[in-house]
PDB file of C-alpha atoms and ligand atoms in Angstrom:
ATOM      1  CA  UNK A   1      44.328   9.325  11.756  1.00  0.00           C
ATOM      2  CA  UNK A   2      44.776   5.777  12.941  1.00  0.00           C
ATOM      3  CA  UNK A   3      41.925   4.470  15.022  1.00  0.00           C
ATOM      4  CA  UNK A   4      42.448   1.850  17.641  1.00  0.00           C
ATOM      5  CA  UNK A   5      40.396  -1.228  16.903  1.00  0.00           C
ATOM      6  CA  UNK A   6      38.319  -2.516  19.770  1.00  0.00           C
ATOM      7  CA  UNK A   7      39.915  -5.554  21.417  1.00  0.00           C
ATOM      8  CA  UNK A   8      38.079  -8.750  20.632  1.00  0.00           C
ATOM      9  CA  UNK A   9      37.558 -10.790  23.752  1.00  0.00           C
ATOM     10  CA  UNK A  10      36.315 -14.319  24.112  1.00  0.00           C
ATOM     11  CA  UNK A  11      34.923 -16.048  27.178  1.00  0.00           C
ATOM     12  CA  UNK A  12      36.785 -19.194  28.134  1.00  0.00           C
ATOM     13  CA  UNK A  13      36.299 -21.716  30.889  1.00  0.00           C
ATOM     14  CA  UNK A  14      39.058 -23.979  32.083  1.00  0.00           C
ATOM     15  CA  UNK A  15      40.249 -25.780  35.178  1.00  0.00           C
ATOM     16  CA  UNK A  16      43.635 -24.919  36.652  1.00  0.00           C
ATOM     17  CA  UNK A  17      44.947 -27.028  39.543  1.00  0.00           C
ATOM     18  CA  UNK A  18      41.394 -28.212  40.199  1.00  0.00           C
ATOM     19  CA  UNK A  19      39.889 -24.703  40.309  1.00  0.00           C
ATOM     20  CA  UNK A  20      37.399 -23.570  37.658  1.00  0.00           C
ATOM     21  CA  UNK A  21      38.101 -20.252  35.909  1.00  0.00           C
ATOM     22  CA  UNK A  22      35.627 -18.462  33.641  1.00  0.00           C
ATOM     23  CA  UNK A  23      37.246 -15.366  32.155  1.00  0.00           C
ATOM     24  CA  UNK A  24      37.011 -12.922  29.244  1.00  0.00           C
ATOM     25  CA  UNK A  25      40.360 -12.895  27.446  1.00  0.00           C
ATOM     26  CA  UNK A  26      41.776 -11.206  24.393  1.00  0.00           C
ATOM     27  CA  UNK A  27      41.926 -13.647  21.497  1.00  0.00           C
ATOM     28  CA  UNK A  28      45.691 -13.056  21.207  1.00  0.00           C
ATOM     29  CA  UNK A  29      46.504 -13.670  24.890  1.00  0.00           C
ATOM     30  CA  UNK A  30      49.050 -16.406  25.541  1.00  0.00           C
ATOM     31  CA  UNK A  31      48.255 -19.185  27.990  1.00  0.00           C
ATOM     32  CA  UNK A  32      51.416 -18.280  29.961  1.00  0.00           C
ATOM     33  CA  UNK A  33      50.166 -14.699  30.397  1.00  0.00           C
ATOM     34  CA  UNK A  34      46.684 -15.917  31.305  1.00  0.00           C
ATOM     35  CA  UNK A  35      48.069 -18.174  34.033  1.00  0.00           C
ATOM     36  CA  UNK A  36      50.314 -15.476  35.459  1.00  0.00           C
ATOM     37  CA  UNK A  37      48.106 -12.395  35.034  1.00  0.00           C
ATOM     38  CA  UNK A  38      44.539 -13.698  35.288  1.00  0.00           C
ATOM     39  CA  UNK A  39      45.049 -16.650  37.641  1.00  0.00           C
ATOM     40  CA  UNK A  40      47.901 -15.117  39.668  1.00  0.00           C
ATOM     41  CA  UNK A  41      49.920 -18.320  39.256  1.00  0.00           C
ATOM     42  CA  UNK A  42      53.369 -16.832  38.809  1.00  0.00           C
ATOM     43  CA  UNK A  43      55.150 -20.139  39.387  1.00  0.00           C
ATOM     44  CA  UNK A  44      54.961 -20.619  35.618  1.00  0.00           C
ATOM     45  CA  UNK A  45      58.017 -18.675  34.487  1.00  0.00           C
ATOM     46  CA  UNK A  46      58.522 -17.048  31.124  1.00  0.00           C
ATOM     47  CA  UNK A  47      61.971 -16.949  29.560  1.00  0.00           C
ATOM     48  CA  UNK A  48      62.350 -16.913  25.783  1.00  0.00           C
ATOM     49  CA  UNK A  49      58.649 -16.714  24.792  1.00  0.00           C
ATOM     50  CA  UNK A  50      59.660 -18.591  21.633  1.00  0.00           C
ATOM     51  CA  UNK A  51      59.220 -22.212  22.682  1.00  0.00           C
ATOM     52  CA  UNK A  52      62.956 -22.770  23.138  1.00  0.00           C
ATOM     53  CA  UNK A  53      63.785 -22.693  26.869  1.00  0.00           C
ATOM     54  CA  UNK A  54      60.954 -24.832  28.299  1.00  0.00           C
ATOM     55  CA  UNK A  55      60.592 -22.636  31.380  1.00  0.00           C
ATOM     56  CA  UNK A  56      56.871 -22.044  30.796  1.00  0.00           C
ATOM     57  CA  UNK A  57      55.929 -25.740  30.572  1.00  0.00           C
ATOM     58  CA  UNK A  58      52.605 -26.778  32.143  1.00  0.00           C
ATOM     59  CA  UNK A  59      50.416 -29.856  31.788  1.00  0.00           C
ATOM     60  CA  UNK A  60      47.395 -29.488  29.507  1.00  0.00           C
ATOM     61  CA  UNK A  61      45.112 -32.512  29.847  1.00  0.00           C
ATOM     62  CA  UNK A  62      48.119 -34.390  31.246  1.00  0.00           C
ATOM     63  CA  UNK A  63      50.556 -33.528  28.450  1.00  0.00           C
ATOM     64  CA  UNK A  64      53.530 -31.214  28.857  1.00  0.00           C
ATOM     65  CA  UNK A  65      52.963 -28.075  26.772  1.00  0.00           C
ATOM     66  CA  UNK A  66      54.897 -24.831  26.386  1.00  0.00           C
ATOM     67  CA  UNK A  67      52.384 -22.271  27.557  1.00  0.00           C
ATOM     68  CA  UNK A  68      54.124 -19.483  25.595  1.00  0.00           C
ATOM     69  CA  UNK A  69      53.215 -21.248  22.363  1.00  0.00           C
ATOM     70  CA  UNK A  70      49.537 -21.736  23.150  1.00  0.00           C
ATOM     71  CA  UNK A  71      46.779 -19.163  23.202  1.00  0.00           C
ATOM     72  CA  UNK A  72      44.551 -19.055  26.247  1.00  0.00           C
ATOM     73  CA  UNK A  73      41.500 -19.532  24.002  1.00  0.00           C
ATOM     74  CA  UNK A  74      43.012 -22.796  22.732  1.00  0.00           C
ATOM     75  CA  UNK A  75      42.902 -24.083  26.302  1.00  0.00           C
ATOM     76  CA  UNK A  76      39.139 -23.561  26.570  1.00  0.00           C
ATOM     77  CA  UNK A  77      37.664 -26.585  28.335  1.00  0.00           C
ATOM     78  CA  UNK A  78      41.074 -28.011  29.285  1.00  0.00           C
ATOM     79  CA  UNK A  79      42.428 -29.291  32.597  1.00  0.00           C
ATOM     80  CA  UNK A  80      45.697 -27.544  33.377  1.00  0.00           C
ATOM     81  CA  UNK A  81      48.265 -28.255  36.042  1.00  0.00           C
ATOM     82  CA  UNK A  82      50.914 -25.682  36.900  1.00  0.00           C
ATOM     83  CA  UNK A  83      53.802 -26.060  39.318  1.00  0.00           C
ATOM     84  CA  UNK A  84      51.523 -24.705  42.084  1.00  0.00           C
ATOM     85  CA  UNK A  85      49.313 -27.780  41.603  1.00  0.00           C
ATOM     86  CA  UNK A  86      52.127 -30.312  41.394  1.00  0.00           C
ATOM     87  CA  UNK A  87      51.876 -31.269  45.057  1.00  0.00           C
ATOM     88  CA  UNK A  88      48.261 -32.377  44.525  1.00  0.00           C
ATOM     89  CA  UNK A  89      49.654 -35.728  43.363  1.00  0.00           C
ATOM     90  CA  UNK A  90      51.927 -38.114  45.250  1.00  0.00           C
ATOM     91  CA  UNK A  91      54.255 -38.236  42.237  1.00  0.00           C
ATOM     92  CA  UNK A  92      54.505 -34.445  42.232  1.00  0.00           C
ATOM     93  CA  UNK A  93      55.286 -34.356  45.941  1.00  0.00           C
ATOM     94  CA  UNK A  94      57.983 -37.029  45.555  1.00  0.00           C
ATOM     95  CA  UNK A  95      59.501 -35.164  42.636  1.00  0.00           C
ATOM     96  CA  UNK A  96      59.710 -31.904  44.593  1.00  0.00           C
ATOM     97  CA  UNK A  97      61.199 -33.750  47.567  1.00  0.00           C
ATOM     98  CA  UNK A  98      63.807 -35.446  45.352  1.00  0.00           C
ATOM     99  CA  UNK A  99      64.787 -32.107  43.763  1.00  0.00           C
ATOM    100  CA  UNK A 100      65.308 -30.708  47.239  1.00  0.00           C
ATOM    101  CA  UNK A 101      67.280 -33.715  48.510  1.00  0.00           C
ATOM    102  CA  UNK A 102      69.506 -33.872  45.416  1.00  0.00           C
ATOM    103  CA  UNK A 103      70.088 -30.085  45.285  1.00  0.00           C
ATOM    104  CA  UNK A 104      68.695 -30.151  41.764  1.00  0.00           C
ATOM    105  CA  UNK A 105      68.194 -26.411  41.472  1.00  0.00           C
ATOM    106  CA  UNK A 106      70.204 -23.250  41.917  1.00  0.00           C
ATOM    107  CA  UNK A 107      68.417 -20.034  41.007  1.00  0.00           C
ATOM    108  CA  UNK A 108      65.272 -22.089  40.364  1.00  0.00           C
ATOM    109  CA  UNK A 109      64.122 -20.092  37.345  1.00  0.00           C
ATOM    110  CA  UNK A 110      63.922 -23.057  35.005  1.00  0.00           C
ATOM    111  CA  UNK A 111      62.802 -25.501  37.713  1.00  0.00           C
ATOM    112  CA  UNK A 112      58.986 -25.202  37.378  1.00  0.00           C
ATOM    113  CA  UNK A 113      59.115 -26.154  33.703  1.00  0.00           C
ATOM    114  CA  UNK A 114      61.497 -29.044  34.341  1.00  0.00           C
ATOM    115  CA  UNK A 115      59.276 -30.336  37.156  1.00  0.00           C
ATOM    116  CA  UNK A 116      56.233 -30.318  34.878  1.00  0.00           C
ATOM    117  CA  UNK A 117      58.000 -32.159  32.051  1.00  0.00           C
ATOM    118  CA  UNK A 118      59.488 -34.636  34.524  1.00  0.00           C
ATOM    119  CA  UNK A 119      56.070 -35.333  36.057  1.00  0.00           C
ATOM    120  CA  UNK A 120      54.652 -36.209  32.626  1.00  0.00           C
ATOM    121  CA  UNK A 121      57.787 -38.263  31.843  1.00  0.00           C
ATOM    122  CA  UNK A 122      57.416 -40.341  35.015  1.00  0.00           C
ATOM    123  CA  UNK A 123      53.620 -40.714  34.920  1.00  0.00           C
ATOM    124  CA  UNK A 124      53.718 -44.191  33.399  1.00  0.00           C
ATOM    125  CA  UNK A 125      55.714 -45.593  36.331  1.00  0.00           C
ATOM    126  CA  UNK A 126      58.019 -47.421  33.884  1.00  0.00           C
ATOM    127  CA  UNK A 127      61.784 -47.659  34.221  1.00  0.00           C
ATOM    128  CA  UNK A 128      63.423 -44.678  32.524  1.00  0.00           C
ATOM    129  CA  UNK A 129      67.051 -44.767  31.406  1.00  0.00           C
ATOM    130  CA  UNK A 130      69.536 -41.960  31.937  1.00  0.00           C
ATOM    131  CA  UNK A 131      69.609 -41.482  28.148  1.00  0.00           C
ATOM    132  CA  UNK A 132      65.826 -41.079  28.018  1.00  0.00           C
ATOM    133  CA  UNK A 133      65.975 -38.657  30.937  1.00  0.00           C
ATOM    134  CA  UNK A 134      68.672 -36.575  29.252  1.00  0.00           C
ATOM    135  CA  UNK A 135      66.683 -36.571  26.019  1.00  0.00           C
ATOM    136  CA  UNK A 136      63.589 -35.321  27.864  1.00  0.00           C
ATOM    137  CA  UNK A 137      65.692 -32.621  29.552  1.00  0.00           C
ATOM    138  CA  UNK A 138      67.114 -31.494  26.211  1.00  0.00           C
ATOM    139  CA  UNK A 139      63.934 -29.440  25.850  1.00  0.00           C
ATOM    140  CA  UNK A 140      64.922 -27.326  28.844  1.00  0.00           C
ATOM    141  CA  UNK A 141      67.652 -24.742  29.080  1.00  0.00           C
ATOM    142  CA  UNK A 142      69.172 -24.326  32.526  1.00  0.00           C
ATOM    143  CA  UNK A 143      71.773 -21.613  32.798  1.00  0.00           C
ATOM    144  CA  UNK A 144      73.154 -22.524  36.181  1.00  0.00           C
ATOM    145  CA  UNK A 145      73.418 -26.281  36.675  1.00  0.00           C
ATOM    146  CA  UNK A 146      75.124 -29.112  34.874  1.00  0.00           C
ATOM    147  CA  UNK A 147      71.906 -31.177  34.909  1.00  0.00           C
ATOM    148  CA  UNK A 148      73.602 -33.975  36.883  1.00  0.00           C
ATOM    149  CA  UNK A 149      71.604 -33.326  40.060  1.00  0.00           C
ATOM    150  CA  UNK A 150      68.405 -32.951  38.047  1.00  0.00           C
ATOM    151  CA  UNK A 151      68.953 -36.337  36.369  1.00  0.00           C
ATOM    152  CA  UNK A 152      69.638 -37.844  39.816  1.00  0.00           C
ATOM    153  CA  UNK A 153      66.424 -36.380  41.291  1.00  0.00           C
ATOM    154  CA  UNK A 154      64.378 -37.749  38.386  1.00  0.00           C
ATOM    155  CA  UNK A 155      66.044 -41.182  38.764  1.00  0.00           C
ATOM    156  CA  UNK A 156      65.218 -41.179  42.463  1.00  0.00           C
ATOM    157  CA  UNK A 157      61.561 -40.354  41.765  1.00  0.00           C
ATOM    158  CA  UNK A 158      61.481 -42.986  39.020  1.00  0.00           C
ATOM    159  CA  UNK A 159      62.754 -45.620  41.490  1.00  0.00           C
ATOM    160  CA  UNK A 160      59.973 -44.636  43.903  1.00  0.00           C
ATOM    161  CA  UNK A 161      57.311 -44.768  41.164  1.00  0.00           C
ATOM    162  CA  UNK A 162      58.377 -48.325  40.348  1.00  0.00           C
ATOM    163  CA  UNK A 163      57.743 -49.390  43.908  1.00  0.00           C
ATOM    164  CA  UNK A 164      60.969 -48.393  45.673  1.00  0.00           C
ATOM    165  CA  UNK A 165      61.281 -46.171  48.713  1.00  0.00           C
TER     166      UNK A 165
HETATM  167  S1  FES B 201      59.180 -19.147  27.720  1.00  0.00           S
HETATM  168 FE1  FES B 201      58.121 -20.736  26.737  1.00  0.00          FE
HETATM  169  S2  FES B 201      59.669 -22.009  25.938  1.00  0.00           S
HETATM  170 FE2  FES B 201      60.753 -20.304  26.743  1.00  0.00          FE
HETATM  171  S1  FES B 202      68.405 -23.378  38.058  1.00  0.00           S
HETATM  172 FE1  FES B 202      68.947 -21.420  37.339  1.00  0.00          FE
HETATM  173  S2  FES B 202      68.411 -21.451  35.236  1.00  0.00           S
HETATM  174 FE2  FES B 202      68.074 -23.464  35.896  1.00  0.00          FE
END
């Protein structure tokens, strides 16, 4: 008879959108599942779960990371920003506003991940070319737009970050 092994859990402590979480998690739990199930932050969407679509992208210590490829225990001690925390920064607010003004989303499923990658991409406040923007977006699969409006929204936010209106 096969016996179920007891689940090994590990206590982790991490900050998500400025809020401290201390939780017991299974060692095998993905960061994406932790954010959605344990933190209730369902703005982080899960598509392929294989690191291909980019939908699950969040910031871990300021860097864009696919949360379906990281275990929650690997994020112990980290500072995480999800799409729910994007508006805590002026850049994040501008980015969301530009996406709205440029109609840069349709069903919106892939949008949280794109917003998180774009916020990292624009953090430096340097001029970004259309080619660089398209290259950054190549890590994201959107099934319902042609990316043109998304590129325009990122350009608009980039102009603002360089001192424009
Ligand atoms: S769900 Fe993580 S990359 Fe697709
Ligand atoms: S807006 Fe629908 S998948 Fe990207």
